[in-house]
Tab-separated table of C-alpha atoms (C1' of nucleotides) and ligand atoms in Angstrom:
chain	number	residue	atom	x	y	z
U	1	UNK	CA	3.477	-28.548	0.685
U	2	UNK	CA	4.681	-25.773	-1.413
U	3	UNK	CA	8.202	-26.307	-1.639
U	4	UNK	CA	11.328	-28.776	-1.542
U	5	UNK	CA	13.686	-27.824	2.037
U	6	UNK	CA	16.408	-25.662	1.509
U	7	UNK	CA	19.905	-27.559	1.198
U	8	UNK	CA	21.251	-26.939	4.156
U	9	UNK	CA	24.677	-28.839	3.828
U	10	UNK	CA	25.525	-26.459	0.551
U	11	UNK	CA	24.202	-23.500	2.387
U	12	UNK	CA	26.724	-24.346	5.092
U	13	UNK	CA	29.444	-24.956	2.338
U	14	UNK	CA	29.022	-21.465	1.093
U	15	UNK	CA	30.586	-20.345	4.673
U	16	UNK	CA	33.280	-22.475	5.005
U	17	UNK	CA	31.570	-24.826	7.137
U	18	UNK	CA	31.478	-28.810	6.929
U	19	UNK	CA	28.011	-29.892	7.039
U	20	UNK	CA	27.826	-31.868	9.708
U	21	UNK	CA	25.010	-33.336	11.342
U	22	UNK	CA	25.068	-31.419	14.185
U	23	UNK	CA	25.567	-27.954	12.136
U	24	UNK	CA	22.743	-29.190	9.420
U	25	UNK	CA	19.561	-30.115	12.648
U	26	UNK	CA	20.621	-27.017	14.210
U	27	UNK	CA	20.433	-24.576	10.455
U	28	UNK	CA	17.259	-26.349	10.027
U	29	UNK	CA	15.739	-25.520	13.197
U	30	UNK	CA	17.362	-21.843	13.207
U	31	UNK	CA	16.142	-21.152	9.359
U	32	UNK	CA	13.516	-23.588	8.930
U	33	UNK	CA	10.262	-21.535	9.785
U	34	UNK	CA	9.992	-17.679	10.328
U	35	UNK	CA	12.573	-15.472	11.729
U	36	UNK	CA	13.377	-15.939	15.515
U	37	UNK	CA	15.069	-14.866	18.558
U	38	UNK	CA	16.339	-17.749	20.014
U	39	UNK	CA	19.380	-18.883	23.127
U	40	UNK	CA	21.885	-21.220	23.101
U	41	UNK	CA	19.607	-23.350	26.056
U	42	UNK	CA	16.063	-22.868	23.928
U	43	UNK	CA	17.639	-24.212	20.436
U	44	UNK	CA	19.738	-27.023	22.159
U	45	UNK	CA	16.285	-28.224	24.110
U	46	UNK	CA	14.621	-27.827	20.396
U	47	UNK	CA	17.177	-29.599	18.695
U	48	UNK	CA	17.203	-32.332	20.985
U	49	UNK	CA	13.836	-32.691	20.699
U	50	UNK	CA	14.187	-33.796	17.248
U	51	UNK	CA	16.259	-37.109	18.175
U	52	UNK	CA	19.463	-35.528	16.878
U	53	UNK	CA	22.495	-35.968	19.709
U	54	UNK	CA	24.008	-32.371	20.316
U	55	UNK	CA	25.994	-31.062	23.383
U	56	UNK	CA	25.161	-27.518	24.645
U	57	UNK	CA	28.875	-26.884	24.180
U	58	UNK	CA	28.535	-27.604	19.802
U	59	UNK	CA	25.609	-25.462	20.083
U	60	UNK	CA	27.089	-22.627	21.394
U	61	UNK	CA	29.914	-23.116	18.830
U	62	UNK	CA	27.197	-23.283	16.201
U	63	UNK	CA	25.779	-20.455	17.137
U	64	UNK	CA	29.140	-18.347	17.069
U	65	UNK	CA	30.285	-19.850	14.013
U	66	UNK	CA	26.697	-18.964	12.529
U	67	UNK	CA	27.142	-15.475	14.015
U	68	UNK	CA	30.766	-14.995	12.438
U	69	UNK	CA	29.300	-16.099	9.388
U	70	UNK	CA	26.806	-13.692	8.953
U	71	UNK	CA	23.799	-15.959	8.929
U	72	UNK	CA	22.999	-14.732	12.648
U	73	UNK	CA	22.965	-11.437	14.854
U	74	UNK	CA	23.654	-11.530	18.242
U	75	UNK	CA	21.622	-8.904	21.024
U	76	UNK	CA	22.365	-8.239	23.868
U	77	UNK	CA	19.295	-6.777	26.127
U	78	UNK	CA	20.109	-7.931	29.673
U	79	UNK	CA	22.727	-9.087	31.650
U	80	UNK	CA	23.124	-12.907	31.003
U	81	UNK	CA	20.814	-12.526	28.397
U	82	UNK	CA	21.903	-13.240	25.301
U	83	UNK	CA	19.366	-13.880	21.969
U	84	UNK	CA	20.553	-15.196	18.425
U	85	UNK	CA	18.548	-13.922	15.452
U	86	UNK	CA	17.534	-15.235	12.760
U	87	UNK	CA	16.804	-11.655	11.314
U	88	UNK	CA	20.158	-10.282	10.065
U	89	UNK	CA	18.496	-7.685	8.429
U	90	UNK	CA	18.097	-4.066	8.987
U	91	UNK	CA	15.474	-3.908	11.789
U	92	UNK	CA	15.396	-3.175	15.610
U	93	UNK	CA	14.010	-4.902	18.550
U	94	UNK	CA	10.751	-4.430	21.740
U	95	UNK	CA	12.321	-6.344	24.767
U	96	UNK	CA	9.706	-6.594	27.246
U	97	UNK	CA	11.677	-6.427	30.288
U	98	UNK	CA	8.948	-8.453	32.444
U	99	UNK	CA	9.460	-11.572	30.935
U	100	UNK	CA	12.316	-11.268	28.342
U	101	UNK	CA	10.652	-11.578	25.334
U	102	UNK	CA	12.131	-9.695	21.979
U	103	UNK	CA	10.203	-8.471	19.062
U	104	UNK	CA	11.772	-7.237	15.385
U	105	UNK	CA	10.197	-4.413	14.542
U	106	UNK	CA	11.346	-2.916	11.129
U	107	UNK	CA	13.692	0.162	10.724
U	108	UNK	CA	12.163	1.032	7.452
U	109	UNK	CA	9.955	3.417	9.076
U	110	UNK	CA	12.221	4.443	11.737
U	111	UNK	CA	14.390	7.693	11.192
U	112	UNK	CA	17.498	8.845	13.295
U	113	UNK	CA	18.825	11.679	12.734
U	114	UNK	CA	21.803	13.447	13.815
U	115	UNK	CA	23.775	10.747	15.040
U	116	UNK	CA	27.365	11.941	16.054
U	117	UNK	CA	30.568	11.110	14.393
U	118	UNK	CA	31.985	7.931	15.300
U	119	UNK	CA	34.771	8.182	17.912
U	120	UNK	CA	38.712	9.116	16.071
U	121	UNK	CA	40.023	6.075	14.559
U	122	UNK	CA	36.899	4.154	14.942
U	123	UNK	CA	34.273	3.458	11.934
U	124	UNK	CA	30.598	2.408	12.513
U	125	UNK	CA	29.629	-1.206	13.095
U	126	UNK	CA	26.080	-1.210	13.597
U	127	UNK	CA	23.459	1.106	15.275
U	128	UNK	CA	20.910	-1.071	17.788
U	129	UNK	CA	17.813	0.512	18.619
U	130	UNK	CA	16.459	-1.394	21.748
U	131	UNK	CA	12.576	-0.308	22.769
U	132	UNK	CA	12.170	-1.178	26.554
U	133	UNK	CA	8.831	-1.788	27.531
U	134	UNK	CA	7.101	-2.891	30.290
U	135	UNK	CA	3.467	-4.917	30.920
Y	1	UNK	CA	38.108	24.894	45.829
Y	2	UNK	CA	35.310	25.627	44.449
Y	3	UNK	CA	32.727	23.818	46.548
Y	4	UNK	CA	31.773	21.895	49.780
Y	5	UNK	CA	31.125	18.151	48.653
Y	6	UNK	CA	27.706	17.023	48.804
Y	7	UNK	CA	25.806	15.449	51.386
Y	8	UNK	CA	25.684	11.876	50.421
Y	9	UNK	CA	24.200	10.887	53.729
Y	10	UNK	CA	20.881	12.955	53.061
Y	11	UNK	CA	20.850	11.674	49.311
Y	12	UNK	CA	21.007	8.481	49.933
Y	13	UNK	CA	18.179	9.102	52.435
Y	14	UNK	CA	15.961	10.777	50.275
Y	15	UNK	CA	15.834	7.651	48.120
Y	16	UNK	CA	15.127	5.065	51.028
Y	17	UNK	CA	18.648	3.815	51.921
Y	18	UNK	CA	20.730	3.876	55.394
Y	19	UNK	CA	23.722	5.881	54.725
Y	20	UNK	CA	25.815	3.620	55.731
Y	21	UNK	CA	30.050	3.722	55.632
Y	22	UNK	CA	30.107	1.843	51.953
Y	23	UNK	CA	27.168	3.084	50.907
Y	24	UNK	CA	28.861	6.853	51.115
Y	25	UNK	CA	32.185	5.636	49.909
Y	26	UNK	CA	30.328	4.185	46.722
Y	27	UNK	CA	28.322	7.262	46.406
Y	28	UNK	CA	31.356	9.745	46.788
Y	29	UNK	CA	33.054	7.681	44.063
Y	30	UNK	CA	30.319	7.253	41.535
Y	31	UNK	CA	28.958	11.209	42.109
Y	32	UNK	CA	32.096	12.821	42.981
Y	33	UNK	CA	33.218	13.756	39.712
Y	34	UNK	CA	31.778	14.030	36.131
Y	35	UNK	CA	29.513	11.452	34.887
Y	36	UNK	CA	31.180	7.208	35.075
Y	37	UNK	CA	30.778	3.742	33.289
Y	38	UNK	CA	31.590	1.727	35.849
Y	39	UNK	CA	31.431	-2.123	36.536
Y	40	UNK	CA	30.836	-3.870	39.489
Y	41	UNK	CA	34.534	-5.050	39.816
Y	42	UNK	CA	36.140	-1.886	38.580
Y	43	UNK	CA	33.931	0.296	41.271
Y	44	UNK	CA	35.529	-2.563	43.814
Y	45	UNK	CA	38.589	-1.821	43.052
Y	46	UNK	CA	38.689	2.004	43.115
Y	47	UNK	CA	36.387	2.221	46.887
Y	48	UNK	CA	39.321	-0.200	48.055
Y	49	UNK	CA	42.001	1.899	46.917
Y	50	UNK	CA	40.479	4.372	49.286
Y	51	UNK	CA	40.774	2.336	52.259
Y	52	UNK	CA	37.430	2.141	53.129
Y	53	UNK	CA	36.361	-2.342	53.499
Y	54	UNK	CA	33.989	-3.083	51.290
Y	55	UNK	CA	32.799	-6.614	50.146
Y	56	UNK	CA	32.026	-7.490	45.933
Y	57	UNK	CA	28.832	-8.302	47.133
Y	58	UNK	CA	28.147	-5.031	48.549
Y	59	UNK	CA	29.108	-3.613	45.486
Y	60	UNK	CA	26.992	-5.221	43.914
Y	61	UNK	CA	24.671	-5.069	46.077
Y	62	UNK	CA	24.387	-0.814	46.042
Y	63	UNK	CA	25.049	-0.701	42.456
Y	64	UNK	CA	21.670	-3.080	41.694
Y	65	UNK	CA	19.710	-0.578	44.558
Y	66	UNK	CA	21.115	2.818	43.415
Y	67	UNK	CA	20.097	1.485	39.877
Y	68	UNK	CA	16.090	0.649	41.309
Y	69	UNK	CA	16.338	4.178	42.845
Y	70	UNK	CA	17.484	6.150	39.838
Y	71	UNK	CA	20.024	6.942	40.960
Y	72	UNK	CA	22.519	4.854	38.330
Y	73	UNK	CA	21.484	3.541	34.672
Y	74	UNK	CA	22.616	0.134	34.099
Y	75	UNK	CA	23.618	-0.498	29.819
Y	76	UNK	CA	24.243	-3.978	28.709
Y	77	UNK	CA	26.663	-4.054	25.677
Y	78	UNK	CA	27.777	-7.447	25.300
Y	79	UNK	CA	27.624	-10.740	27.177
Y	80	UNK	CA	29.027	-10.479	30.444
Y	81	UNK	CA	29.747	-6.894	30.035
Y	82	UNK	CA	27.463	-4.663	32.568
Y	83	UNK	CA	28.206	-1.483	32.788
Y	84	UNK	CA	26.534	1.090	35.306
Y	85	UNK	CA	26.173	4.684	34.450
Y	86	UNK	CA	26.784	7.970	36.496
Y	87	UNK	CA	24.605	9.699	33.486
Y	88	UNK	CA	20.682	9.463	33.855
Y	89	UNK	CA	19.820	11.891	31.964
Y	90	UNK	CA	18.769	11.103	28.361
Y	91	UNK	CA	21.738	9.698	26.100
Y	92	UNK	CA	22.953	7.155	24.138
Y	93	UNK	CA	26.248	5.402	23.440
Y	94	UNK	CA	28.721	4.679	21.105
Y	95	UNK	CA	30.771	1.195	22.122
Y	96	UNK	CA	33.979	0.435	20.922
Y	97	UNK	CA	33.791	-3.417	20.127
Y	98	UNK	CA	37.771	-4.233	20.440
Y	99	UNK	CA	38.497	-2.767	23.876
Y	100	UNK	CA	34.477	-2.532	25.582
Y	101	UNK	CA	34.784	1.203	25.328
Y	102	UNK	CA	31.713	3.354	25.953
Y	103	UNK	CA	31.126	7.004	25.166
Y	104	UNK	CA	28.243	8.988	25.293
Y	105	UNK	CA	27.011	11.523	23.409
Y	106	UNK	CA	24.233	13.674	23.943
Y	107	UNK	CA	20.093	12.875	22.683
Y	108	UNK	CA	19.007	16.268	22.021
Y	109	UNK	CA	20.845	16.385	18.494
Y	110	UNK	CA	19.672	12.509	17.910
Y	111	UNK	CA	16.198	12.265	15.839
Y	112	UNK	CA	14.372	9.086	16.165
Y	113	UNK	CA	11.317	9.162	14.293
Y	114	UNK	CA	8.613	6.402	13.368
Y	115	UNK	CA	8.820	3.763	16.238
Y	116	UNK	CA	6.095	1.908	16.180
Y	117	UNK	CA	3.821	1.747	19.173
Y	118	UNK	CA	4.649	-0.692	21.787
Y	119	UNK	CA	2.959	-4.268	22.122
Y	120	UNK	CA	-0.397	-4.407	23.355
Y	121	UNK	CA	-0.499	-4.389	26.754
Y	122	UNK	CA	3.101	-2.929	27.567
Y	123	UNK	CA	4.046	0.760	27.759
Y	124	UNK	CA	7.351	2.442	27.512
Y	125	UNK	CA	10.004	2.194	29.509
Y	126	UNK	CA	13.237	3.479	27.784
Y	127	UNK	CA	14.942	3.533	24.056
Y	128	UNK	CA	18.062	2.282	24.317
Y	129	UNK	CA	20.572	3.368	20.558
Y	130	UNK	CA	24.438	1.940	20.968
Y	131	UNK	CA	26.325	3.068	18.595
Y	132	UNK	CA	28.714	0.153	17.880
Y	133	UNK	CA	32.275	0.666	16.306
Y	134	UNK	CA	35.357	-0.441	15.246
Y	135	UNK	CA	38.902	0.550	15.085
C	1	DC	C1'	36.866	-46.769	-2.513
C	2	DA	C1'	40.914	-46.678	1.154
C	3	DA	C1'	43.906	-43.629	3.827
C	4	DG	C1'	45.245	-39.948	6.075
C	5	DT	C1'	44.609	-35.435	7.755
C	6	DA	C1'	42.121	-31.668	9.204
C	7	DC	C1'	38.087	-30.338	11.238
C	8	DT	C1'	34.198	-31.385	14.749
C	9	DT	C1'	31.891	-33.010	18.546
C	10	DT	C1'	31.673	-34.063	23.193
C	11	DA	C1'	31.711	-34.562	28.370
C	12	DG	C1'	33.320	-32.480	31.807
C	13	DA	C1'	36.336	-29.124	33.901
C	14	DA	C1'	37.232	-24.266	34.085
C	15	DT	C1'	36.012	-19.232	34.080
C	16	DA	C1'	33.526	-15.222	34.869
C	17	DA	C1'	29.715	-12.559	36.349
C	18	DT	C1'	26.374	-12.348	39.647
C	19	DT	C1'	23.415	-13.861	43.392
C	20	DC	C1'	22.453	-16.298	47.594
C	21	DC	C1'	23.246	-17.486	52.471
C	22	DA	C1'	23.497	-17.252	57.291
C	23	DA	C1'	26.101	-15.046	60.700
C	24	DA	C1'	28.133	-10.805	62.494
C	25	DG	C1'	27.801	-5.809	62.534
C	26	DA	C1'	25.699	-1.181	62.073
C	27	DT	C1'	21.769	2.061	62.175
C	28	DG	C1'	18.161	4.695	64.109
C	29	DA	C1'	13.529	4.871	66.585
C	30	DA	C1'	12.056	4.872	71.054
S	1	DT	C1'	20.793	2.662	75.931
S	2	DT	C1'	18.030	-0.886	73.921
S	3	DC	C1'	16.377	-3.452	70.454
S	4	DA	C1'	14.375	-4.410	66.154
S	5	DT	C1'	15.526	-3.820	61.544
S	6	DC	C1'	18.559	-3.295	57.967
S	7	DT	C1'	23.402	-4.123	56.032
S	8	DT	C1'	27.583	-6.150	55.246
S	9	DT	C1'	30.358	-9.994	54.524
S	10	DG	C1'	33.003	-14.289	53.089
S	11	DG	C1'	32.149	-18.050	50.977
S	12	DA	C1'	29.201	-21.161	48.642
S	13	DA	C1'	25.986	-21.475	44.811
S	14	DT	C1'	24.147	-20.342	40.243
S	15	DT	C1'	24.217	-19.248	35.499
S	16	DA	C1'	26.128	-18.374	31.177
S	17	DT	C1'	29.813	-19.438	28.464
S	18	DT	C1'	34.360	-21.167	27.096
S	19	DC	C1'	38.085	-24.449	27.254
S	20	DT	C1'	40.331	-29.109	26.916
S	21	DA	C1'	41.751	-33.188	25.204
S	22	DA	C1'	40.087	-37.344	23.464
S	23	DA	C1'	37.013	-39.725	20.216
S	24	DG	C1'	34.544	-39.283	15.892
S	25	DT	C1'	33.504	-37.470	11.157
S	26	DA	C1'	34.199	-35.164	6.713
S	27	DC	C1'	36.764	-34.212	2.744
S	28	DT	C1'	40.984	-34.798	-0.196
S	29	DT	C1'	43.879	-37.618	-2.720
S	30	DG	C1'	45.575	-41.684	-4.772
R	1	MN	MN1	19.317	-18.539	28.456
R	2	MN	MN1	33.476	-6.599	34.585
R	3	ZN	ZN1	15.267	-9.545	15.645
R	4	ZN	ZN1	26.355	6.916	29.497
DNA sequence: CAAGTACTTTAGAATAATTCCAAAGATGAA
DNA sequence: TTCATCTTTGGAATTATTCTAAAGTACTTG
């Protein structure tokens, strides 16, 4: 083992969330290993995997709450087909369109150029580069 | 005037499809003028207005096979937002978070440089860049 | 630590977008 | 015209997500 797990509960503190059981299982699923891509269904069938009780309903407030906070990103690649990501970072995604699946891949590298002035009275949110690709 | 109107009939032939009565009325909507973002309920609404029956579910219906025929581009902003698009050419989009806005702007002053190669096993299909703003 | 209050969770109902179904209607090849 | 094939349609079904109101839990304060 190389180190002691992250406090979750203070973690959740820092965003104006109560630590409760429910939001602590589901941060240490979410944040607990390597970045991921992950839906409402797929975490709440991890989660309850792990013996803690969660309805799908807390989980999708989770998940929004997480969002809000900053601690998630939320994309959007087909219709009814929502991911949360673990990766708030600055990076982009590969959705293979066959079978869903999402990929980071970093913006580092990637250049744009010559991207247009936001609309009057709007300012800029956040640029998504999605990479379709097909098997 | 400055022209005769199209022959939807014979376009919708050329790509496979029976130009049938709602088939034309959707056509003559989406084509008839510049380039749309349309949904399926908003399309509905507009073919009705012109007193010609049509059913959601034909809407739908035409929108998902003019789409498979290239005939529409279909851009997923948000969940449960599906928008179709008049525009096939290449462009992206800025959206307008508060009000599900979407503008396009042109790809030929738009630089994207240094995406990585796709997955093994998967080739491109299409790079999708949305803008996202805020008022 | 005991109370009390505000915040959370939950099951199930409700909504919204989209698809499915089987029957009725339209299209076009012969 | 005839007939097989394709389309349309209303309504039911599905899926994703949110809402509701009641029961439970977390923090503040004394
Ligand atoms: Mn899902
Ligand atoms: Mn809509
Ligand atoms: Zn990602
Ligand atoms: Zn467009």
């Amino acid at each position: 083992m190389t180190g002691t797990s992250p406090d979750y509960a203070a973690h959740l503190r820092d965003v104006g969330l109560r630590p409760t059981r429910q939001r602590v299982a589901l941060a240490r699923v979410l944040f607990g290993s390597g970045h991921r891509h992950v839906t409402a269904e797929s975490l709440h069938a991890e989660v309850k995997a792990t013996r803690i009780p969660v309805a799908l309903a807390t989980v999708y407030n989770t998940l929004n709450q997480f969002r809000d906070a900053g601690l998630l990103r939320e994309v959007v690649v087909a219709p009814g087909r929502s991911y949360f990501d673990t990766n708030t970072g600055h990076h982009h995604h590969f959705f293979v369109e066959d079978d869903g699946e999402l990929h980071d891949f970093p913006s580092d590298k990637v250049t744009i150029e010559g991207l247009p002035s936001p609309p009057k009275g709007t300012r800029l949110s956040r640029v998504d580069v999605v990479v379709r690709v097909r098997r």
